[in-house]
mmCIF file of C-alpha atoms and ligand atoms in Angstrom:
data_model
loop_
_atom_site.group_PDB
_atom_site.id
_atom_site.type_symbol
_atom_site.label_atom_id
_atom_site.label_comp_id
_atom_site.label_asym_id
_atom_site.label_seq_id
_atom_site.Cartn_x
_atom_site.Cartn_y
_atom_site.Cartn_z
ATOM 1 C CA MET A 217 17.176 -10.112 4.033
ATOM 2 C CA GLU A 218 15.941 -6.595 3.181
ATOM 3 C CA ARG A 219 14.110 -5.081 6.144
ATOM 4 C CA LEU A 220 11.210 -3.789 4.085
ATOM 5 C CA ILE A 221 7.718 -4.366 5.461
ATOM 6 C CA THR A 222 4.698 -3.354 3.419
ATOM 7 C CA PHE A 223 1.117 -2.756 4.523
ATOM 8 C CA GLU A 224 -1.552 -3.421 1.917
ATOM 9 C CA GLY A 225 -5.305 -3.612 1.569
ATOM 10 C CA THR A 226 -8.358 -2.200 -0.137
ATOM 11 C CA GLU A 227 -9.772 1.291 0.487
ATOM 12 C CA GLY A 228 -10.715 1.974 4.096
ATOM 13 C CA CYS A 229 -8.957 -1.126 5.435
ATOM 14 C CA GLY A 230 -7.340 0.897 8.240
ATOM 15 C CA LYS A 231 -3.725 0.413 7.192
ATOM 16 C CA THR A 232 -2.661 4.038 7.592
ATOM 17 C CA THR A 233 -3.844 4.137 11.222
ATOM 18 C CA GLN A 234 -2.190 0.784 11.822
ATOM 19 C CA ILE A 235 1.099 1.992 10.323
ATOM 20 C CA ARG A 236 1.109 4.963 12.672
ATOM 21 C CA MET A 237 0.505 2.657 15.643
ATOM 22 C CA ALA A 238 3.149 0.194 14.415
ATOM 23 C CA GLY A 239 5.587 3.121 14.314
ATOM 24 C CA GLU A 240 4.828 3.917 17.963
ATOM 25 C CA TYR A 241 5.445 0.270 18.798
ATOM 26 C CA LEU A 242 8.807 0.220 16.976
ATOM 27 C CA GLY A 243 9.778 3.430 18.777
ATOM 28 C CA GLN A 244 9.099 1.783 22.147
ATOM 29 C CA ARG A 245 11.170 -1.228 21.017
ATOM 30 C CA ARG A 246 13.977 1.187 20.005
ATOM 31 C CA VAL A 247 14.145 -0.167 16.468
ATOM 32 C CA PRO A 248 15.428 2.431 13.960
ATOM 33 C CA PHE A 249 12.804 2.800 11.225
ATOM 34 C CA ILE A 250 11.184 5.060 8.675
ATOM 35 C CA ILE A 251 7.584 5.149 7.546
ATOM 36 C CA THR A 252 6.938 5.974 3.932
ATOM 37 C CA ALA A 253 4.089 5.616 1.438
ATOM 38 C CA GLU A 254 3.250 5.030 -2.213
ATOM 39 C CA PRO A 255 2.569 6.804 -4.379
ATOM 40 C CA GLY A 256 4.808 9.358 -2.687
ATOM 41 C CA GLY A 257 7.911 9.150 -0.538
ATOM 42 C CA SER A 258 9.888 11.680 -2.606
ATOM 43 C CA ALA A 259 9.228 15.179 -3.929
ATOM 44 C CA LEU A 260 8.555 13.792 -7.405
ATOM 45 C CA GLY A 261 6.455 10.969 -5.962
ATOM 46 C CA ASN A 262 4.276 13.467 -4.114
ATOM 47 C CA ARG A 263 3.674 15.436 -7.328
ATOM 48 C CA ILE A 264 2.743 12.210 -9.123
ATOM 49 C CA ARG A 265 0.463 11.303 -6.197
ATOM 50 C CA GLU A 266 -1.538 14.487 -6.751
ATOM 51 C CA ILE A 267 -1.980 13.632 -10.427
ATOM 52 C CA LEU A 268 -3.009 10.059 -9.681
ATOM 53 C CA LEU A 269 -5.329 10.493 -6.722
ATOM 54 C CA ASN A 270 -7.008 13.834 -7.401
ATOM 55 C CA ARG A 271 -9.644 14.049 -10.061
ATOM 56 C CA GLY A 272 -8.298 16.592 -12.537
ATOM 57 C CA PRO A 273 -9.377 18.150 -15.836
ATOM 58 C CA TYR A 274 -7.791 15.302 -17.822
ATOM 59 C CA GLU A 275 -8.284 11.623 -18.543
ATOM 60 C CA ILE A 276 -5.843 9.059 -17.163
ATOM 61 C CA ASN A 277 -6.149 5.749 -18.952
ATOM 62 C CA ALA A 278 -5.124 2.473 -17.317
ATOM 63 C CA GLU A 279 -1.804 2.273 -19.162
ATOM 64 C CA ALA A 280 -0.780 5.847 -18.302
ATOM 65 C CA GLU A 281 -1.851 5.239 -14.700
ATOM 66 C CA LEU A 282 0.393 2.176 -14.520
ATOM 67 C CA PHE A 283 3.454 4.078 -15.707
ATOM 68 C CA LEU A 284 2.792 6.989 -13.353
ATOM 69 C CA PHE A 285 2.766 4.585 -10.388
ATOM 70 C CA MET A 286 5.975 3.043 -11.715
ATOM 71 C CA ALA A 287 7.664 6.424 -12.106
ATOM 72 C CA ALA A 288 6.779 7.328 -8.526
ATOM 73 C CA ARG A 289 8.116 3.956 -7.330
ATOM 74 C CA ALA A 290 11.378 4.206 -9.299
ATOM 75 C CA GLN A 291 12.159 7.531 -7.617
ATOM 76 C CA HIS A 292 10.928 6.487 -4.173
ATOM 77 C CA VAL A 293 12.964 3.271 -4.059
ATOM 78 C CA ARG A 294 16.231 4.916 -5.066
ATOM 79 C CA GLU A 295 15.827 8.223 -3.240
ATOM 80 C CA THR A 296 14.265 7.043 0.016
ATOM 81 C CA ILE A 297 13.922 3.291 0.566
ATOM 82 C CA ILE A 298 17.355 1.994 -0.463
ATOM 83 C CA PRO A 299 19.285 4.687 1.479
ATOM 84 C CA ALA A 300 17.214 3.915 4.608
ATOM 85 C CA LEU A 301 17.832 0.164 4.275
ATOM 86 C CA ARG A 302 21.549 0.850 3.762
ATOM 87 C CA SER A 303 21.647 2.798 7.004
ATOM 88 C CA ASP A 304 20.153 -0.255 8.746
ATOM 89 C CA LYS A 305 16.707 1.141 9.209
ATOM 90 C CA LEU A 306 13.602 -0.928 9.009
ATOM 91 C CA VAL A 307 11.339 0.512 6.318
ATOM 92 C CA ILE A 308 7.572 0.387 6.645
ATOM 93 C CA CYS A 309 5.875 1.252 3.405
ATOM 94 C CA ASP A 310 2.174 2.034 3.019
ATOM 95 C CA ARG A 311 1.558 0.125 -0.257
ATOM 96 C CA PHE A 312 4.172 -1.090 -2.735
ATOM 97 C CA SER A 313 4.423 -3.408 -5.760
ATOM 98 C CA ASP A 314 1.510 -5.633 -4.669
ATOM 99 C CA ALA A 315 -0.802 -2.608 -4.922
ATOM 100 C CA THR A 316 0.015 -2.300 -8.624
ATOM 101 C CA LEU A 317 -0.728 -5.985 -9.192
ATOM 102 C CA ALA A 318 -3.992 -5.688 -7.249
ATOM 103 C CA TYR A 319 -5.237 -2.328 -8.612
ATOM 104 C CA GLN A 320 -3.842 -2.080 -12.138
ATOM 105 C CA GLY A 321 -3.722 -5.872 -12.689
ATOM 106 C CA PHE A 322 -6.783 -7.350 -10.997
ATOM 107 C CA GLY A 323 -8.702 -4.049 -10.871
ATOM 108 C CA ARG A 324 -8.012 -2.477 -14.274
ATOM 109 C CA GLY A 325 -7.348 -5.783 -16.035
ATOM 110 C CA LEU A 326 -3.815 -5.031 -17.279
ATOM 111 C CA ASP A 327 -1.472 -7.960 -17.898
ATOM 112 C CA ILE A 328 -0.197 -9.348 -14.587
ATOM 113 C CA ASP A 329 3.057 -10.778 -15.957
ATOM 114 C CA PHE A 330 3.913 -7.467 -17.610
ATOM 115 C CA ILE A 331 3.244 -5.648 -14.326
ATOM 116 C CA ARG A 332 5.497 -8.120 -12.497
ATOM 117 C CA GLN A 333 8.300 -7.338 -14.960
ATOM 118 C CA ILE A 334 8.060 -3.569 -14.744
ATOM 119 C CA ASN A 335 7.611 -3.782 -10.983
ATOM 120 C CA LEU A 336 11.052 -5.392 -10.833
ATOM 121 C CA PHE A 337 12.509 -2.613 -12.964
ATOM 122 C CA ALA A 338 10.870 0.192 -10.991
ATOM 123 C CA SER A 339 11.693 -1.281 -7.600
ATOM 124 C CA ALA A 340 15.310 -2.213 -8.449
ATOM 125 C CA SER A 341 14.184 -5.813 -7.727
ATOM 126 C CA LEU A 342 13.451 -4.902 -4.123
ATOM 127 C CA LYS A 343 10.874 -7.190 -2.552
ATOM 128 C CA PRO A 344 9.177 -6.822 0.824
ATOM 129 C CA ALA A 345 10.359 -9.311 3.418
ATOM 130 C CA MET A 346 6.910 -9.255 5.014
ATOM 131 C CA THR A 347 3.570 -7.908 3.770
ATOM 132 C CA ILE A 348 0.679 -7.356 6.133
ATOM 133 C CA LEU A 349 -2.626 -7.483 4.279
ATOM 134 C CA PHE A 350 -5.695 -5.972 5.944
ATOM 135 C CA ASP A 351 -8.659 -7.784 4.507
ATOM 136 C CA LEU A 352 -12.288 -6.745 4.703
ATOM 137 C CA PRO A 353 -15.333 -6.718 2.408
ATOM 138 C CA ALA A 354 -15.061 -4.035 -0.270
ATOM 139 C CA GLU A 355 -18.430 -2.519 0.725
ATOM 140 C CA GLU A 356 -17.339 -2.019 4.307
ATOM 141 C CA GLY A 357 -13.996 -0.475 3.365
ATOM 142 C CA LEU A 358 -15.510 1.877 0.799
ATOM 143 C CA MET A 359 -18.087 3.066 3.297
ATOM 144 C CA ARG A 360 -15.324 3.853 5.801
ATOM 145 C CA ALA A 361 -13.171 5.581 3.147
ATOM 146 C CA LYS A 362 -16.034 7.760 1.908
ATOM 147 C CA LYS A 363 -16.943 8.729 5.461
ATOM 148 C CA ARG A 364 -13.320 9.740 6.131
ATOM 149 C CA ILE A 365 -13.181 11.793 2.923
ATOM 150 C CA ALA A 366 -16.403 13.600 3.873
ATOM 151 C CA GLN A 367 -15.122 14.307 7.408
ATOM 152 C CA ASN A 368 -11.655 15.458 6.354
ATOM 153 C CA GLY A 369 -12.876 18.446 4.416
ATOM 154 C CA LYS A 370 -11.644 19.983 1.221
ATOM 155 C CA GLU A 371 -8.022 18.878 0.989
ATOM 156 C CA ALA A 372 -8.525 15.149 1.624
ATOM 157 C CA SER A 373 -11.692 15.042 -0.423
ATOM 158 C CA ALA A 374 -9.581 15.842 -3.478
ATOM 159 C CA GLU A 375 -7.854 12.433 -3.120
ATOM 160 C CA ASP A 376 -10.834 10.361 -4.117
ATOM 161 C CA ARG A 377 -10.271 9.219 -7.707
ATOM 162 C CA PHE A 378 -10.081 5.530 -6.728
ATOM 163 C CA GLU A 379 -12.933 5.719 -4.202
ATOM 164 C CA GLN A 380 -15.195 6.855 -7.060
ATOM 165 C CA GLU A 381 -14.708 3.555 -8.894
ATOM 166 C CA THR A 382 -17.425 0.870 -8.886
ATOM 167 C CA LEU A 383 -17.939 -1.692 -6.159
ATOM 168 C CA ALA A 384 -17.087 -4.431 -8.689
ATOM 169 C CA PHE A 385 -13.668 -2.799 -9.256
ATOM 170 C CA HIS A 386 -12.963 -2.803 -5.514
ATOM 171 C CA ARG A 387 -14.185 -6.396 -5.138
ATOM 172 C CA ASN A 388 -11.754 -7.491 -7.853
ATOM 173 C CA ILE A 389 -8.951 -5.745 -6.004
ATOM 174 C CA ARG A 390 -9.802 -7.550 -2.771
ATOM 175 C CA GLU A 391 -9.848 -10.890 -4.591
ATOM 176 C CA GLY A 392 -6.574 -9.928 -6.271
ATOM 177 C CA TYR A 393 -4.850 -9.259 -2.970
ATOM 178 C CA LEU A 394 -6.132 -12.540 -1.545
ATOM 179 C CA SER A 395 -4.871 -14.432 -4.555
ATOM 180 C CA LEU A 396 -1.442 -12.754 -4.289
ATOM 181 C CA ALA A 397 -1.378 -13.772 -0.608
ATOM 182 C CA ARG A 398 -2.275 -17.382 -1.462
ATOM 183 C CA GLY A 399 0.597 -17.402 -3.964
ATOM 184 C CA GLU A 400 3.179 -16.286 -1.382
ATOM 185 C CA PRO A 401 2.027 -17.532 2.023
ATOM 186 C CA GLY A 402 5.544 -17.156 3.447
ATOM 187 C CA ARG A 403 5.567 -13.395 2.875
ATOM 188 C CA PHE A 404 1.950 -12.398 3.503
ATOM 189 C CA ARG A 405 0.221 -12.110 6.872
ATOM 190 C CA ILE A 406 -3.533 -11.601 6.517
ATOM 191 C CA ILE A 407 -5.345 -9.695 9.254
ATOM 192 C CA ASP A 408 -9.129 -9.304 9.457
ATOM 193 C CA GLY A 409 -9.449 -5.528 8.972
ATOM 194 C CA SER A 410 -13.074 -5.470 10.120
ATOM 195 C CA LYS A 411 -12.019 -6.020 13.757
ATOM 196 C CA ASP A 412 -11.614 -2.992 16.012
ATOM 197 C CA ILE A 413 -8.470 -0.856 15.844
ATOM 198 C CA SER A 414 -6.809 -2.174 19.001
ATOM 199 C CA ALA A 415 -7.483 -5.843 18.171
ATOM 200 C CA VAL A 416 -5.935 -5.315 14.738
ATOM 201 C CA HIS A 417 -2.984 -3.489 16.304
ATOM 202 C CA ARG A 418 -2.307 -6.412 18.661
ATOM 203 C CA GLU A 419 -2.100 -8.745 15.675
ATOM 204 C CA VAL A 420 0.198 -6.342 13.851
ATOM 205 C CA CYS A 421 2.485 -6.270 16.913
ATOM 206 C CA VAL A 422 2.677 -10.073 17.003
ATOM 207 C CA HIS A 423 3.893 -10.093 13.401
ATOM 208 C CA MET A 424 6.281 -7.160 13.917
ATOM 209 C CA GLU A 425 7.774 -8.753 17.012
ATOM 210 C CA ALA A 426 8.320 -12.069 15.207
ATOM 211 C CA PHE A 427 9.950 -10.127 12.369
ATOM 212 C CA ILE A 428 12.358 -8.062 14.474
ATOM 213 C CA THR A 429 13.384 -10.941 16.703
ATOM 214 C CA GLY A 430 13.297 -13.622 13.987
HETATM 215 P P1 TMP B 503 -3.860 5.503 -0.157
HETATM 216 O O1 TMP B 503 -2.805 6.464 0.233
HETATM 217 O O2 TMP B 503 -5.192 5.799 0.397
HETATM 218 O O3 TMP B 503 -3.472 4.076 0.031
HETATM 219 O O4 TMP B 503 -4.089 5.787 -1.701
HETATM 220 C C1 TMP B 503 -3.325 5.288 -2.708
HETATM 221 C C2 TMP B 503 -4.261 4.920 -3.834
HETATM 222 O O5 TMP B 503 -3.516 4.558 -4.994
HETATM 223 C C3 TMP B 503 -5.169 3.749 -3.507
HETATM 224 O O6 TMP B 503 -6.443 3.964 -4.060
HETATM 225 C C4 TMP B 503 -4.510 2.604 -4.225
HETATM 226 C C5 TMP B 503 -3.856 3.262 -5.420
HETATM 227 N N1 TMP B 503 -2.646 2.583 -5.910
HETATM 228 C C6 TMP B 503 -2.692 1.923 -7.130
HETATM 229 O O7 TMP B 503 -3.728 1.900 -7.784
HETATM 230 N N2 TMP B 503 -1.544 1.338 -7.594
HETATM 231 C C7 TMP B 503 -0.353 1.395 -6.912
HETATM 232 O O8 TMP B 503 0.658 0.859 -7.378
HETATM 233 C C8 TMP B 503 -0.329 2.091 -5.636
HETATM 234 C C9 TMP B 503 0.951 2.183 -4.867
HETATM 235 C C10 TMP B 503 -1.492 2.673 -5.189
#
């Protein structure tokens, strides 16, 4: 089985902090790994990330947005993820194909089956072996995300195109993730993201340990 683990969730769910802590845990367990993120994970992916996440002097419609995420993924998978898996590293990815289903499918309302098809093409049919979903009410997550953007100053505040969307949009994304998780209970592990950081980390470790020893 491919050793690809993805971390998913709505805005402000705490997944980036949890990924960093999971990396420290894997280091202590002496498991070779890389941490990567979408959109990003390659030079091209990082350029596309800027276009997608920063509000710029241009419109991005839902269809164009979808293909930009796919372009970033196509490069990321082939340039970074597959080579790491081939050299027997565990890959932890901050968002992957499920994010496109949740955001562009359930959020923007684009056709889910079409997204599934192009996800396969972009990801070279690579599927996560385990997906940890951090779930919390959209209001709570958005409040956290906006607070972080305000605290992080100029550079991070540029990456707020999705945070500016309506609460209804973010609620649909949460429901979307939960419905994806219900559809694949063997792959998803749902963690209550409203708990405190160390309680969430302990749960992440339980799942990681089961994965690496399983
Ligand atoms: P993040 O680094 O804070 O997770 O930001 C990535 C943003 O991009 C987040 O708002 C979710 C969004 N996104 C999509 O809409 N579709 C995708 O396929 C991916 C990977 C991310």
